[in-house]
Coordinates of C-alpha atoms and ligand atoms in Angstrom, one line a residue:
M10 CA 110.0 74.2 117.1
S11 CA 106.7 72.3 117.3
T12 CA 104.7 71.6 113.9
P13 CA 103.5 75.0 112.4
L14 CA 99.9 76.0 113.1
T15 CA 97.6 75.7 109.8
V16 CA 95.7 79.0 109.3
L17 CA 93.2 80.6 106.9
I18 CA 93.9 84.0 106.2
C19 CA 90.5 86.0 105.4
G20 CA 91.4 89.3 103.7
Y21 CA 94.7 88.3 102.5
K22 CA 95.0 90.7 99.8
G23 CA 94.5 93.7 102.2
R24 CA 97.5 95.4 104.2
M25 CA 97.1 93.2 107.1
G26 CA 96.4 90.1 105.1
Q27 CA 100.0 90.5 103.3
T28 CA 101.6 91.2 106.7
L29 CA 100.5 88.2 108.1
L30 CA 101.4 86.2 104.8
S31 CA 104.7 87.5 105.0
I32 CA 105.6 86.7 108.7
A33 CA 103.8 83.5 108.8
E34 CA 107.0 81.3 108.7
S35 CA 108.7 83.4 111.2
E36 CA 105.7 82.9 113.8
N37 CA 105.6 79.3 113.1
A38 CA 102.5 78.9 110.9
R39 CA 101.5 77.6 107.5
V40 CA 98.9 79.3 105.3
G41 CA 96.7 76.5 104.4
A42 CA 94.0 78.7 103.0
Q43 CA 93.6 82.5 102.0
R44 CA 90.4 83.9 101.3
D45 CA 89.4 87.5 99.9
A46 CA 86.4 89.4 98.5
G47 CA 84.3 87.3 96.0
D48 CA 85.9 84.1 97.2
A49 CA 83.7 81.3 99.0
L50 CA 85.0 82.1 102.7
G51 CA 84.8 78.4 103.8
E52 CA 86.7 76.8 100.7
G53 CA 89.7 75.2 102.1
I54 CA 89.1 75.9 105.7
D55 CA 88.8 72.2 106.7
N56 CA 92.4 71.7 106.1
C57 CA 93.2 74.7 108.8
Q58 CA 93.5 74.5 112.5
V59 CA 92.5 78.3 113.0
A60 CA 91.2 81.0 111.0
I61 CA 92.4 84.6 111.0
D62 CA 90.1 87.6 109.9
F63 CA 91.6 90.7 108.9
S64 CA 89.1 92.0 106.2
F65 CA 85.8 93.6 106.3
H66 CA 83.0 93.9 109.1
S67 CA 80.5 92.2 106.9
A68 CA 82.4 89.4 106.1
T69 CA 83.2 88.1 109.7
A70 CA 79.8 87.2 110.9
E71 CA 79.6 84.7 107.7
L72 CA 83.2 83.5 108.5
A73 CA 82.3 82.8 112.1
G74 CA 79.4 80.9 111.2
I75 CA 81.5 78.7 109.0
C76 CA 84.0 78.4 111.6
A77 CA 81.3 77.3 114.2
T78 CA 79.9 74.5 111.7
Q79 CA 83.2 73.5 111.2
D80 CA 84.7 73.5 114.7
I81 CA 87.6 75.9 113.6
P82 CA 88.8 78.4 116.3
L83 CA 88.8 82.0 115.3
V84 CA 90.8 85.1 115.6
I85 CA 89.1 88.3 114.7
G86 CA 91.0 91.6 113.8
T87 CA 88.3 93.2 111.8
T88 CA 86.7 96.1 113.3
G89 CA 83.6 98.2 112.6
H90 CA 80.9 95.4 113.1
T91 CA 77.1 96.4 113.1
D92 CA 75.2 95.3 116.1
E93 CA 73.6 92.6 114.1
E94 CA 76.9 91.2 113.1
R95 CA 78.1 91.4 116.5
E96 CA 75.3 89.0 117.9
Q97 CA 76.0 86.7 115.0
I98 CA 79.5 86.6 116.1
L99 CA 78.8 86.2 119.7
E100 CA 76.3 83.1 118.6
A101 CA 79.4 81.4 117.3
T102 CA 81.3 81.8 120.6
K103 CA 78.7 79.1 121.9
S104 CA 80.4 76.4 119.9
I105 CA 84.0 77.4 119.1
P106 CA 86.8 79.6 120.8
V107 CA 87.1 83.1 119.6
V108 CA 89.7 85.8 120.2
W109 CA 88.3 89.3 119.4
A110 CA 90.4 92.3 119.9
G111 CA 90.4 95.9 118.2
N112 CA 94.1 95.8 118.7
Y113 CA 96.5 92.8 118.7
S114 CA 99.6 94.5 119.5
V115 CA 101.1 92.6 122.6
G116 CA 102.9 96.2 123.4
V117 CA 99.7 98.2 123.6
N118 CA 97.7 95.6 125.3
L119 CA 100.3 95.6 128.0
L120 CA 100.1 99.5 128.1
F121 CA 96.3 99.0 128.7
H122 CA 97.1 96.7 131.8
L123 CA 100.0 98.9 133.2
T124 CA 97.6 102.0 132.9
E125 CA 94.9 100.3 134.9
L126 CA 97.4 98.7 137.5
S127 CA 99.0 102.5 137.6
A128 CA 95.5 104.3 138.0
R129 CA 94.8 101.7 140.8
V130 CA 97.7 102.0 142.8
L131 CA 98.2 105.8 142.4
G132 CA 94.6 106.8 142.7
D133 CA 93.0 110.3 142.2
R134 CA 96.0 112.0 143.8
Y135 CA 97.3 111.6 140.4
Q136 CA 95.9 113.4 137.4
P137 CA 95.8 111.4 134.3
E138 CA 96.3 112.7 130.8
I139 CA 96.6 110.9 127.7
M140 CA 98.4 112.0 124.6
E141 CA 98.4 110.1 121.0
V142 CA 100.5 111.1 118.1
H143 CA 99.3 109.9 114.4
H144 CA 100.0 110.5 110.8
K145 CA 98.3 113.5 109.1
H146 CA 96.1 111.1 107.2
K147 CA 94.2 109.9 110.3
K148 CA 90.5 110.6 110.0
D149 CA 89.4 109.9 113.9
A150 CA 90.8 111.7 116.9
P151 CA 91.4 110.9 119.6
S152 CA 92.3 107.3 118.7
G153 CA 90.4 104.4 119.6
T154 CA 93.4 103.2 121.4
A155 CA 93.2 106.3 123.6
L156 CA 89.7 105.9 124.2
N157 CA 90.6 102.1 125.4
L158 CA 93.3 103.8 127.8
A159 CA 90.9 106.2 129.1
E160 CA 88.5 103.2 129.9
A161 CA 91.5 101.4 131.4
I162 CA 91.7 104.2 133.9
E163 CA 87.9 104.6 134.5
A164 CA 88.0 100.9 135.4
T165 CA 89.5 101.8 138.6
P166 CA 87.5 102.7 141.8
D167 CA 89.2 106.3 141.9
F168 CA 88.3 107.2 138.3
S169 CA 85.0 105.4 137.7
S170 CA 83.2 108.6 137.2
A171 CA 86.0 110.6 135.6
I172 CA 84.9 113.0 132.6
R173 CA 87.0 113.0 129.6
C174 CA 88.2 116.1 128.2
S175 CA 90.0 117.5 125.5
G176 CA 90.2 121.2 126.6
R177 CA 90.8 123.2 129.9
D178 CA 88.6 125.1 132.1
G179 CA 87.5 127.9 130.1
E180 CA 88.1 130.8 132.5
T181 CA 91.0 129.7 134.6
G182 CA 92.9 127.4 132.0
A183 CA 93.2 124.6 134.9
R184 CA 92.3 121.0 134.5
P185 CA 89.6 120.2 137.0
D186 CA 89.7 117.3 139.3
G187 CA 88.1 114.1 137.9
E188 CA 88.9 114.8 134.4
I189 CA 90.8 112.6 132.3
G190 CA 92.6 115.0 129.6
L191 CA 92.9 113.7 126.2
H192 CA 95.4 115.0 123.6
A193 CA 95.4 114.0 119.9
L194 CA 98.4 115.3 117.8
R195 CA 98.8 114.8 114.0
G196 CA 101.5 115.1 111.6
G197 CA 104.0 113.4 109.3
E198 CA 103.7 109.6 108.9
V199 CA 104.0 108.8 112.7
V200 CA 102.4 105.0 112.7
G201 CA 100.8 105.5 116.3
E202 CA 102.4 106.9 119.6
H203 CA 100.3 106.8 123.0
T204 CA 101.4 108.2 126.2
V205 CA 99.7 108.1 129.6
F206 CA 100.9 110.6 132.1
L207 CA 99.9 110.5 135.7
F208 CA 101.0 113.8 137.3
G209 CA 101.4 113.8 141.3
D210 CA 102.4 117.1 143.1
H211 CA 106.0 115.8 143.2
D212 CA 106.7 113.2 140.5
R213 CA 104.9 111.8 137.5
I214 CA 104.6 108.4 135.7
E215 CA 104.9 108.6 132.1
L216 CA 103.8 105.0 130.0
T217 CA 104.4 105.1 126.6
H218 CA 104.1 103.0 123.5
R219 CA 105.6 103.5 119.8
A220 CA 104.4 101.8 117.1
S221 CA 106.8 101.8 114.2
D222 CA 105.3 98.9 112.0
R223 CA 101.9 97.0 111.4
R224 CA 103.7 93.6 112.0
I225 CA 103.1 94.3 115.6
F226 CA 99.5 93.5 115.0
A227 CA 100.2 90.3 112.7
T228 CA 102.6 88.9 115.5
G229 CA 100.1 89.6 118.2
A230 CA 97.6 87.7 115.8
Y231 CA 99.6 84.8 115.4
R232 CA 100.2 84.4 119.3
A233 CA 96.4 84.8 119.7
A234 CA 96.1 81.8 116.9
H235 CA 98.5 79.6 118.8
W236 CA 96.6 80.4 122.0
V237 CA 93.1 79.8 120.6
A238 CA 93.7 76.5 119.0
S239 CA 93.7 74.7 122.5
Q240 CA 91.0 76.8 124.3
K241 CA 87.2 75.7 125.0
P242 CA 84.4 77.6 123.1
G243 CA 84.0 81.0 124.4
L244 CA 84.8 84.8 123.8
Y245 CA 88.3 85.9 124.6
S246 CA 90.3 89.1 124.6
M247 CA 93.8 89.7 124.0
R248 CA 94.4 90.0 127.9
D249 CA 93.1 86.4 127.9
V250 CA 95.9 85.4 125.6
L251 CA 98.5 87.3 127.2
G252 CA 97.5 85.9 130.7
L253 CA 96.7 89.4 132.3
T254 CA 93.3 88.5 133.5
Q255 CA 94.4 87.2 136.8
Ligands
LIG10 P1 92.6 96.7 103.8 O1 91.4 97.4 103.0 O2 94.0 96.8 103.4 O3 92.2 94.9 103.5 C1 91.1 94.4 103.6 C2 90.9 93.4 102.9 O4 89.7 92.5 103.1 C3 90.8 93.6 101.5 O5 91.8 92.8 100.6 C4 89.3 93.2 100.9 O6 89.3 93.1 99.4 C5 89.2 92.3 101.7 N1 87.5 91.9 102.0 C6 86.8 92.9 101.7 N2 85.3 92.3 101.9 C7 85.6 91.0 102.0 C8 85.0 89.8 102.1 N3 83.6 89.9 102.0 N4 85.6 88.5 102.1 C9 86.8 88.5 102.4 N5 87.7 89.7 102.4 C10 87.3 90.7 102.0 O7 92.5 96.7 105.5 P2 93.5 96.5 106.6 O8 94.3 97.7 106.9 O9 94.4 95.1 106.2 O10 92.5 96.1 107.6 C11 91.7 95.1 107.7 C12 90.8 95.2 108.8 O11 91.4 95.1 110.1 C13 90.2 96.3 109.2 O12 88.8 96.1 109.7 C14 91.1 97.1 110.3 O13 90.2 98.0 111.0 C15 91.3 96.1 110.9 N6 92.6 96.1 111.7 C16 92.5 95.7 113.0 C17 93.6 95.7 113.6 C18 94.0 95.2 115.1 O14 94.8 94.9 115.6 N7 92.6 94.5 115.6 C19 95.0 96.3 113.1 C20 94.9 96.6 111.8 C21 93.8 96.9 111.2

């Protein structure tokens, strides 16, 4: 195995931070520095080859500025940034490589790719429906990932003007053409499941991802960290990391 990648973990006391710490060794990484709320974000960063941020939206922009100054590539997992914070982060991508993704699961990113490919190949003879299942505590519905799956379908020519819909035609109960059905189920402690159905007249395709542990995000973030360490300055997605953009 090659020399471990030395990383800074920002938000190390949190759920994702702890998961990142627990699997570092098995992901061929070494934690060179760890920061959380109240710590000086830049301290110890000069020993690190890549910074990984799973903290709070207000911390990311400052960290991105420090990484840009110190020439340290950055992996951003944190979500919920304001427009101003987004601008500041984008500024940093002019001088360092940054991977920025709302979902680091390799499986989910593959599902986005397969969904777009399937909708492109099958076209509007097939009716898309998206179903997601999450634990009873989840506050938003449909999930951000379900919305991203709808975007993957809308990225194809036949569905570029499709309408997202969670209900049915009020009178007939039918699903009108040109709609993407979105269905959210809530119950128990389900970590997260997403299925894309493409219904034809004589067959149907089902693409499913089932998550059982948040480690899938941490392993994806480490994969991004190893990849970003040798990239040129710029903004990258998990699709770039996985080589799915060609
Ligand atoms: P969490 O609340 O368990 O942990 C967040 C940690 O960040 C806490 O330890 C908190 O003290 C720390 N923090 C807060 N302000 C900080 C600051 N200014 N500087 C440094 N650290 C600070 O949350 P979590 O479940 O670990 O998620 C963290 C973030 O990652 C959230 O934005 C979440 O939405 C996102 N997330 C993204 C993915 C993905 O795949 N992109 C997956 C899971 C979670």
